[in-house]
Coordinates of C-alpha atoms and ligand atoms in Angstrom, one line a residue:
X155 CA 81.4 123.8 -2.2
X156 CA 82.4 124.1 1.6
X157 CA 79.5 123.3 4.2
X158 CA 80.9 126.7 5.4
X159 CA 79.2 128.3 2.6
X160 CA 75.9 127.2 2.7
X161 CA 72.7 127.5 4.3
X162 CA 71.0 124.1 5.1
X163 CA 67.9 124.2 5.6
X164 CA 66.1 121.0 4.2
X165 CA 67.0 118.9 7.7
X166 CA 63.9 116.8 6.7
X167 CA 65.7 115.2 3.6
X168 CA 68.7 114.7 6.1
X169 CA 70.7 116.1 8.7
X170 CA 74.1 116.7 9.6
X171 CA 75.5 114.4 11.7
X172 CA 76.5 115.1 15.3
X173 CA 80.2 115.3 16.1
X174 CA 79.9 113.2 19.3
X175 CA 78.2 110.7 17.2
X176 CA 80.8 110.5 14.5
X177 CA 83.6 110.1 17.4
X178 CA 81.6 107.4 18.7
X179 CA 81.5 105.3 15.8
X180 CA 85.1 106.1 14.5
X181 CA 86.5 103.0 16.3
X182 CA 84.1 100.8 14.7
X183 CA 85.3 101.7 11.5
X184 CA 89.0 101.4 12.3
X185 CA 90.3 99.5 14.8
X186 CA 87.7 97.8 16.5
X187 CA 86.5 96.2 13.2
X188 CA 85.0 92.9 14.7
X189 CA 82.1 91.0 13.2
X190 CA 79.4 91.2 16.2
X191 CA 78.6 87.3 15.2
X192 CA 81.9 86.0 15.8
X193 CA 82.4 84.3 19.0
X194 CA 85.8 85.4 19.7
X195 CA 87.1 88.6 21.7
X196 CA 87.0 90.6 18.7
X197 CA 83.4 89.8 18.0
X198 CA 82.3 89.9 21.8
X199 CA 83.5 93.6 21.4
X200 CA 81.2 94.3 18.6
X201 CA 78.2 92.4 19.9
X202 CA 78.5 94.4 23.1
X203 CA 78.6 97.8 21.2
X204 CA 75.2 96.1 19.4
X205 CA 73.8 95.2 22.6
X206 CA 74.6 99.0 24.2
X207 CA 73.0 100.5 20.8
X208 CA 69.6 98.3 21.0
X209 CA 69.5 99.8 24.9
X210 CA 69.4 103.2 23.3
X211 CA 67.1 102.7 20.7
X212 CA 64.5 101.3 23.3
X213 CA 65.1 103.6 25.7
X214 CA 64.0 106.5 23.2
X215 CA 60.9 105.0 21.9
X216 CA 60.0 103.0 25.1
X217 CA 60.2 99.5 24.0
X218 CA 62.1 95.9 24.6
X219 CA 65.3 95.1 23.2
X220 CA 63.7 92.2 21.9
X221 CA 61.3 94.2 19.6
X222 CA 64.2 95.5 17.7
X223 CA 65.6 94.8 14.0
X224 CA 68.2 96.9 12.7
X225 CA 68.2 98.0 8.3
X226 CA 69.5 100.1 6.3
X227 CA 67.0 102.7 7.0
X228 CA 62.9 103.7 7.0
X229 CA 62.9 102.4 3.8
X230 CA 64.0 98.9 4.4
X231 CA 61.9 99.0 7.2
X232 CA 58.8 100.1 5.5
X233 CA 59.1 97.6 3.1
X234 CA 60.1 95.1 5.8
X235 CA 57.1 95.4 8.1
X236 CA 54.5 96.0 5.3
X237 CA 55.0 93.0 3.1
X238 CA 56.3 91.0 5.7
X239 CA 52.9 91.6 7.7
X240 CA 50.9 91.0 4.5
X241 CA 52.5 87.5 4.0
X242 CA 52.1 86.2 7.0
X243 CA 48.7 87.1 7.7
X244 CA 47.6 86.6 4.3
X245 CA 45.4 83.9 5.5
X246 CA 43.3 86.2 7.6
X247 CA 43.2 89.0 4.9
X248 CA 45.0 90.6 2.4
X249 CA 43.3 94.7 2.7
X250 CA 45.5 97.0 3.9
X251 CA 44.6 100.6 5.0
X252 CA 46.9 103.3 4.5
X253 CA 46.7 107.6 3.5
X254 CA 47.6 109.5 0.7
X255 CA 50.2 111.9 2.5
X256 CA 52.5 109.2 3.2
X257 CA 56.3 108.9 2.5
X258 CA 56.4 106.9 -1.2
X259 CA 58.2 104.2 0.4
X260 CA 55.1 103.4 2.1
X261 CA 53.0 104.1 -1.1
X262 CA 55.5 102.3 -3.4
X263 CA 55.3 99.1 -1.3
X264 CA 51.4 99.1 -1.0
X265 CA 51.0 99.7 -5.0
X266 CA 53.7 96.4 -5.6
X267 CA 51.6 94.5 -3.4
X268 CA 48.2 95.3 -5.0
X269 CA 50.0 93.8 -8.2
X270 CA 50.1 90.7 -5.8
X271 CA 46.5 90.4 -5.8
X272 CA 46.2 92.7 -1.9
X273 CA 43.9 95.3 -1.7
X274 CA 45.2 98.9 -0.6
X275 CA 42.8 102.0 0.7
X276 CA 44.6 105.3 0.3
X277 CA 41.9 107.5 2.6
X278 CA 42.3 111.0 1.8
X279 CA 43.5 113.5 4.1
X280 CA 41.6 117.3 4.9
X281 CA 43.2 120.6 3.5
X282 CA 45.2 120.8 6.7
X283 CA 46.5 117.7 6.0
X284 CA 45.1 116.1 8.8
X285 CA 42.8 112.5 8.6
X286 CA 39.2 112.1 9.6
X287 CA 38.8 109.4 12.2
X288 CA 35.3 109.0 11.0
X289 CA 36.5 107.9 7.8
X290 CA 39.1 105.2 9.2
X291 CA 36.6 103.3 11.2
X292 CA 34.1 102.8 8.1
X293 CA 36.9 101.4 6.2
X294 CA 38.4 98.3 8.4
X295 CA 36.8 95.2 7.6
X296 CA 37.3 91.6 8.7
X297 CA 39.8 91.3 6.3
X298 CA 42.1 93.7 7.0
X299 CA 45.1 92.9 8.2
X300 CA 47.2 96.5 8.6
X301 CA 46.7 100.3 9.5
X302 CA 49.4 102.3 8.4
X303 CA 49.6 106.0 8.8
X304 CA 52.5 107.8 9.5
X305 CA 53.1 109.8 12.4
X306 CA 54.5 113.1 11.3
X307 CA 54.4 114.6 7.2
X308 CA 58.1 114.8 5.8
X309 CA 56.6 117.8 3.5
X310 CA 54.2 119.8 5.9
X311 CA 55.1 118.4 9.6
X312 CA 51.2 117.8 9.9
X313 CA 51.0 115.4 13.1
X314 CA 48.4 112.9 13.0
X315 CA 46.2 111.7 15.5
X316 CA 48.0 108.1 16.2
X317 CA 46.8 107.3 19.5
X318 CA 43.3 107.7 17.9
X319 CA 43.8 105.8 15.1
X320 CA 45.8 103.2 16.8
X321 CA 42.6 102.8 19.0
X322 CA 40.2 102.0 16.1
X323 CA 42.2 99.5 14.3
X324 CA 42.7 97.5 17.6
X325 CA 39.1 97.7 17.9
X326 CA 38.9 96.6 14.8
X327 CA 41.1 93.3 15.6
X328 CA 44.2 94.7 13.2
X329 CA 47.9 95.6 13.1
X330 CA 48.6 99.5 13.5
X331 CA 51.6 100.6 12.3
X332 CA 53.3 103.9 11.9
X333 CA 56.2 105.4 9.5
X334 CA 57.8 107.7 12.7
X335 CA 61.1 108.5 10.9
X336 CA 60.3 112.1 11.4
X337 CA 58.8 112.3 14.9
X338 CA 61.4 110.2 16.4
X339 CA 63.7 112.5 18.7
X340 CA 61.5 115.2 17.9
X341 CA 58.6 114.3 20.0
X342 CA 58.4 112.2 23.1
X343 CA 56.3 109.3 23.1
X344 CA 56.5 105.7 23.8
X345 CA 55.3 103.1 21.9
X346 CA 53.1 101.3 24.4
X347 CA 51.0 104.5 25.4
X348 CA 50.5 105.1 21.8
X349 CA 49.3 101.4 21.1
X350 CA 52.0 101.4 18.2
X351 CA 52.4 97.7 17.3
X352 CA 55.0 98.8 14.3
X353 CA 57.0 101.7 14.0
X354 CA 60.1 102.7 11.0
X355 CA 62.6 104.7 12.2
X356 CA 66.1 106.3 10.4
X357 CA 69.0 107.4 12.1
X358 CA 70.3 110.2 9.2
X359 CA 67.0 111.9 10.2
X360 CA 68.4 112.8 13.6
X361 CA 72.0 113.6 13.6
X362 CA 73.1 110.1 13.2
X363 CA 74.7 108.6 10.0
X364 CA 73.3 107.2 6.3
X365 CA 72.1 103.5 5.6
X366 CA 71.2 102.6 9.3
X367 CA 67.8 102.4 10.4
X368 CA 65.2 100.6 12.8
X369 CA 62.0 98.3 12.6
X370 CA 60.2 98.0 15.8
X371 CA 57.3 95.3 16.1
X372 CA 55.4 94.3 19.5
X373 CA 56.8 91.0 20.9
X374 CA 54.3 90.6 23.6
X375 CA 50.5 90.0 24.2
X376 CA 48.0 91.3 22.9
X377 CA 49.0 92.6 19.3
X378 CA 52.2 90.6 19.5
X379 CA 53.1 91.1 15.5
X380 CA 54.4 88.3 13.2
X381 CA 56.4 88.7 9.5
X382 CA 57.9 87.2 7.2
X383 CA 61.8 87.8 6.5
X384 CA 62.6 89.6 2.9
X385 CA 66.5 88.9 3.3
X386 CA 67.6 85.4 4.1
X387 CA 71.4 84.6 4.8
X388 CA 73.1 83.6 8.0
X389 CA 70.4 84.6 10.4
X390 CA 71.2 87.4 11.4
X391 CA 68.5 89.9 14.1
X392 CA 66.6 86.7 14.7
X393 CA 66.2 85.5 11.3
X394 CA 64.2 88.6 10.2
X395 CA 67.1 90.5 8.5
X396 CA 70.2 88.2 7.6
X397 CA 73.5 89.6 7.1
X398 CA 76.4 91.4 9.0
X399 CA 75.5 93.8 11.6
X400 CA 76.6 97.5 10.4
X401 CA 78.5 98.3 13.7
X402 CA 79.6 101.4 13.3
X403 CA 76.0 102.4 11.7
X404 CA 74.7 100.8 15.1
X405 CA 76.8 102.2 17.2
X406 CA 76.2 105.4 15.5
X407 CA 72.2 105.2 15.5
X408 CA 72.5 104.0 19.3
X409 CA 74.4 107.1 20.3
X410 CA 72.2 109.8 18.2
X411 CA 68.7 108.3 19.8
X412 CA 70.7 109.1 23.2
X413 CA 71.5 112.4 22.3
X414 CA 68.8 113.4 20.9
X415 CA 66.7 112.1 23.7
X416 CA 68.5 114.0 26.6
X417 CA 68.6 117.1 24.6
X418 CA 65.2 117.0 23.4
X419 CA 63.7 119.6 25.3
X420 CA 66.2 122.0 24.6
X421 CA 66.3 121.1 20.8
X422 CA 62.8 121.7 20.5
X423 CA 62.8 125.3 22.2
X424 CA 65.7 126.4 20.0
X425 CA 64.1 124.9 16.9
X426 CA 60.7 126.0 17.7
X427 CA 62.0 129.7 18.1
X428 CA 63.7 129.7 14.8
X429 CA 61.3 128.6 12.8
X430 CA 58.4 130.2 14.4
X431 CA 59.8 133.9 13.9
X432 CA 61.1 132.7 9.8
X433 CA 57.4 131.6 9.4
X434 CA 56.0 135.1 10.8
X435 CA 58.1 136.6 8.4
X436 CA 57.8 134.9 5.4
X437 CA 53.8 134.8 5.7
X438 CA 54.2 138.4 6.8
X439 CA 54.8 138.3 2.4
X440 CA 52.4 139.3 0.5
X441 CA 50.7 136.5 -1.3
X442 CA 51.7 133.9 0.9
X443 CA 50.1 131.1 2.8
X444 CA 50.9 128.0 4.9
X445 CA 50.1 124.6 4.1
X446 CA 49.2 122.0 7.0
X447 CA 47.2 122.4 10.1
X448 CA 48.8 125.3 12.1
X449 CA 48.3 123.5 15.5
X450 CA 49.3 119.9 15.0
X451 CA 52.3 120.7 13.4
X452 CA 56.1 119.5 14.7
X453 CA 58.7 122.4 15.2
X454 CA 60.8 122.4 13.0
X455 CA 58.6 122.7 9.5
X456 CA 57.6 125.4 7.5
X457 CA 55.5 124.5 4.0
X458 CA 54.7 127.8 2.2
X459 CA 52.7 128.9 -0.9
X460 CA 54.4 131.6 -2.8
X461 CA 51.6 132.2 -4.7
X462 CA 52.4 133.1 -8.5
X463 CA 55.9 132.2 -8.1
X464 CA 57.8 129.0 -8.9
X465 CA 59.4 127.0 -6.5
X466 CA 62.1 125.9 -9.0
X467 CA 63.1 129.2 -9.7
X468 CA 62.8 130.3 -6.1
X469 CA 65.0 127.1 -5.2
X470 CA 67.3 127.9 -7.7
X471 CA 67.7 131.7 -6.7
X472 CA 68.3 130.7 -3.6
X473 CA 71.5 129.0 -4.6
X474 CA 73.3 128.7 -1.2
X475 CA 70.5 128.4 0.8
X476 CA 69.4 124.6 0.7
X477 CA 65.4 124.5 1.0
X478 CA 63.3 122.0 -0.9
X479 CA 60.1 121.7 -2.9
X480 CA 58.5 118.4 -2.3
X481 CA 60.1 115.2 -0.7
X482 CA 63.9 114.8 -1.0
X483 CA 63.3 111.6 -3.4
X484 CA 61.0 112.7 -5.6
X485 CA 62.1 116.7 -6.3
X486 CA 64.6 115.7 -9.4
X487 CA 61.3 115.7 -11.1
X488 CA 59.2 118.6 -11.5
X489 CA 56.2 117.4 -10.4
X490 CA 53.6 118.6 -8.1
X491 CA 54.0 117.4 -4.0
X492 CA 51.6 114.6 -3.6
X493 CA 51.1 115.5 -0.5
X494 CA 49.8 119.0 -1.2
X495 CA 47.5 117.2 -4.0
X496 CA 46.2 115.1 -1.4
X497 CA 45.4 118.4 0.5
X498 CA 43.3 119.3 -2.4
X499 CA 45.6 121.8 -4.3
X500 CA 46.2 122.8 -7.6
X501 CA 49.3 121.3 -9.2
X502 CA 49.8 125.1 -10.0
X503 CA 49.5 126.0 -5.7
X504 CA 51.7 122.9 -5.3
X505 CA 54.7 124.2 -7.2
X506 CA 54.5 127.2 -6.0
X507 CA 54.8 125.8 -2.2
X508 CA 59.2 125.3 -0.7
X509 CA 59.5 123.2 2.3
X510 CA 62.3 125.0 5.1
X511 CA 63.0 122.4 7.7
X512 CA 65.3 123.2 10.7
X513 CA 67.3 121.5 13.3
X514 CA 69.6 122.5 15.8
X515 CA 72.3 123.2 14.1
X516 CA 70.7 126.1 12.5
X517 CA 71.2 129.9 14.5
X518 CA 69.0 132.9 14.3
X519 CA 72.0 134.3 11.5
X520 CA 71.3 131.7 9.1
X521 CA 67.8 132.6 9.4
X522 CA 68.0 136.4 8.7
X523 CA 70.0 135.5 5.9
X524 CA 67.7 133.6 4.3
X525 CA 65.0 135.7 5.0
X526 CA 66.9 138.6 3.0
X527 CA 67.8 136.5 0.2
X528 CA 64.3 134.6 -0.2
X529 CA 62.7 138.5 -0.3
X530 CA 65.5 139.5 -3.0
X531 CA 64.6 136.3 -4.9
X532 CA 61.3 137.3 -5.2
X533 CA 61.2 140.1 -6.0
X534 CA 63.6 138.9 -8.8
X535 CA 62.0 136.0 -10.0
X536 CA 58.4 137.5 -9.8
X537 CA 58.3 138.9 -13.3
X538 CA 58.6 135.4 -14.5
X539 CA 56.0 133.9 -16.1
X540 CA 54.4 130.9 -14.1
Ligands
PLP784 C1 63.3 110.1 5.1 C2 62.0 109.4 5.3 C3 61.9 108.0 4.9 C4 63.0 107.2 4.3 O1 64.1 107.0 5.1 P1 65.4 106.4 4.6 O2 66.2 106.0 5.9 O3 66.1 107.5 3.9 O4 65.1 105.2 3.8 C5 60.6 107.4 5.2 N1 59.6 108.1 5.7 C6 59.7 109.4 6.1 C7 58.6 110.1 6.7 C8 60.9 110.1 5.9 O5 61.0 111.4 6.2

């Protein structure tokens, strides 16, 4: 199949990468192949590139070069930050408060450490998708030791109130941290004004390439954050993620957090037009609905109910036209969005609900041809029993 071909509209599993960003790494992965701890030339070379790349990264989310760890992506990072945080302050406390909505990396890593004798609250989320505040400050105690909530839903682009929330666990004397792989480059913040003392990051979720990804934790007073390493070796990023620096992942990551910082403004407005008039259009359907809180919602989302139709077969109809049901790493099973069960829907509402994601490589064309082909699909598919 030709990229020509196809429709791609699932930018929240992944996105194409830039062009600019691919020609900036290409001489990382050919002839400028140095190992950035070496200390000849070569290596000097490499470690510059590094050092340029962290400058980047902190310029986009507003933090010190210092606070920076580079991984192979969110998920690294998640698990990184989480049960690095957990065994070093285990002493203090071993309760962690986290919601139901978030990415199952997140999940996945609180569950294997309630099998290590932690405790984990999962607080439920409103039908919009959206926390209560109230509920967050009755369930910090002494004992806990981190506040996780992510910053925008993968699935329904739901953005939560993390200034808010950040506020109550300081209050509250613990760690806030927040899974931002998909408001990065979207929105504009900074992690000091948001009191965000951890933050995950990816760099495929904004133009940039696979496998490279960031951890940011505070290195300075008050809420200066301490962790244990998971991944021991030669030391590498201070000791808190050994082995050789990806360069041309870096270099790549580096240059996408640029470009998608300078451009943001005009990314949004271009995204935000797109997917605004596809969403008046497809709930212009009969027997449709949104899912998520219309308001506090990033850009580039749309989750919609198809109400007595089946994703699947609507995905499948499709054919061409890449949309998703669900979270890109859990959709080769048919099983109801957690997310959308969280929200307090049906498993039958949940699978009937695709996820269209945009960026800004998608054009009005793309959109009108989906929009024809979803209709026909429907109309096809709706005799089916479901
Ligand atoms: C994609 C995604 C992740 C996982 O990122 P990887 O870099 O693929 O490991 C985690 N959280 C959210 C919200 C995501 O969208």
């Amino acid at each position: 199949m030709e990229s020509k071909d196809i429709i791609y509209l699932d930018n929240n599993a992944t996105t194409p990468i830039d062009p600019r960003v691919l020609d900036g790494m290409m001489p990382y992965l050919t002839n400028l192949y140095g190992n950035a701890s070496s200390r000849h030339k070569f290596g000097m070379q490499a470690d510059i590139a590094v050092k340029n790349a962290r400058k980047q990264v902190s310029d986009l989310i507003g933090c010190e070069i210092n606070e920076l760890i580079f991984t192979s992506g969110a998920t690294e990072s998640i698990n990184l930050a989480i049960k690095g945080i957990a065994e070093n302050y285990k002493d203090k406390g071993k309760h962690i408060v986290t919601i139901l909505t978030e990415h199952s990396a997140v999940l996945d890593t609180c569950k294997e450490l309630e099998k290590n004798g932690y405790e984990v609250t999962y607080l439920p989320v409103k039908s919009d998708g959206l926390l209560d505040l109230d509920i967050i400050e009755k369930v910090i105690r002494k004992d806990t030791i981190l506040v996780s909530v992510m910053y925008v839903n993968n699935e329904t682009g739901v953005i939560q109130p993390i200034k808010e929330i950040a506020e109550i666990t300081h209050k509250a004397g613990s760690i806030f941290m927040t899974d931002a792989t998909q408001a990065v480059g979207k929105l504009r913040f900074n992690v000091n004004d948001m009191g965000i003392d951890v933050l995950t990051m990816s760099a495929h979720k904004i133009y940039g390439p696979k496998g490279i990804g960031v951890l940011y934790f505070k290195n300075k007073r008050p809420n200066k954050v301490r962790l244990k390493a998971l991944i021991h070796g030669g030391g590498h990023e201070k000791g808190y993620r050994s082995g050789t620096l990806n360069v041309p992942g870096i270099v790549g990551l580096g240059a996408a957090c640029e470009y998608v910082d300078k451009e943001m403004d005009k990314n949004e407005k271009h995204i935000r037009e797109l997917r605004d008039y596809l969403e008046r259009e497809l709930l212009n359907i009969e027997n449709t609905s949104l899912n998520g809180n219309k308001e506090s919602r990033l850009y580039n989302v749309s989750n919609i109910c198809f109400k007595g139709i089946s994703s699947e077969a609507l995905i499948i109809g499709l054919d061409n036209i890449m949309v998703s049901n669900g979270s890109a790493c859990s959709s080769s099973l048919i099983e109801p969005s957690h997310v959308l069960k969280a929200m307090g829907q049906s498993d039958k509402s949940a699978l009937s609900s695709i996820r269209i994601s945009l960026s800004k490589a998608n054009n009005i064309y793309e959109i009108n041809h989906a929009l024809i082909t979803i209709k026909k699909t429907l109309l096809s598919i709706s005799s089916l029993n479901f």
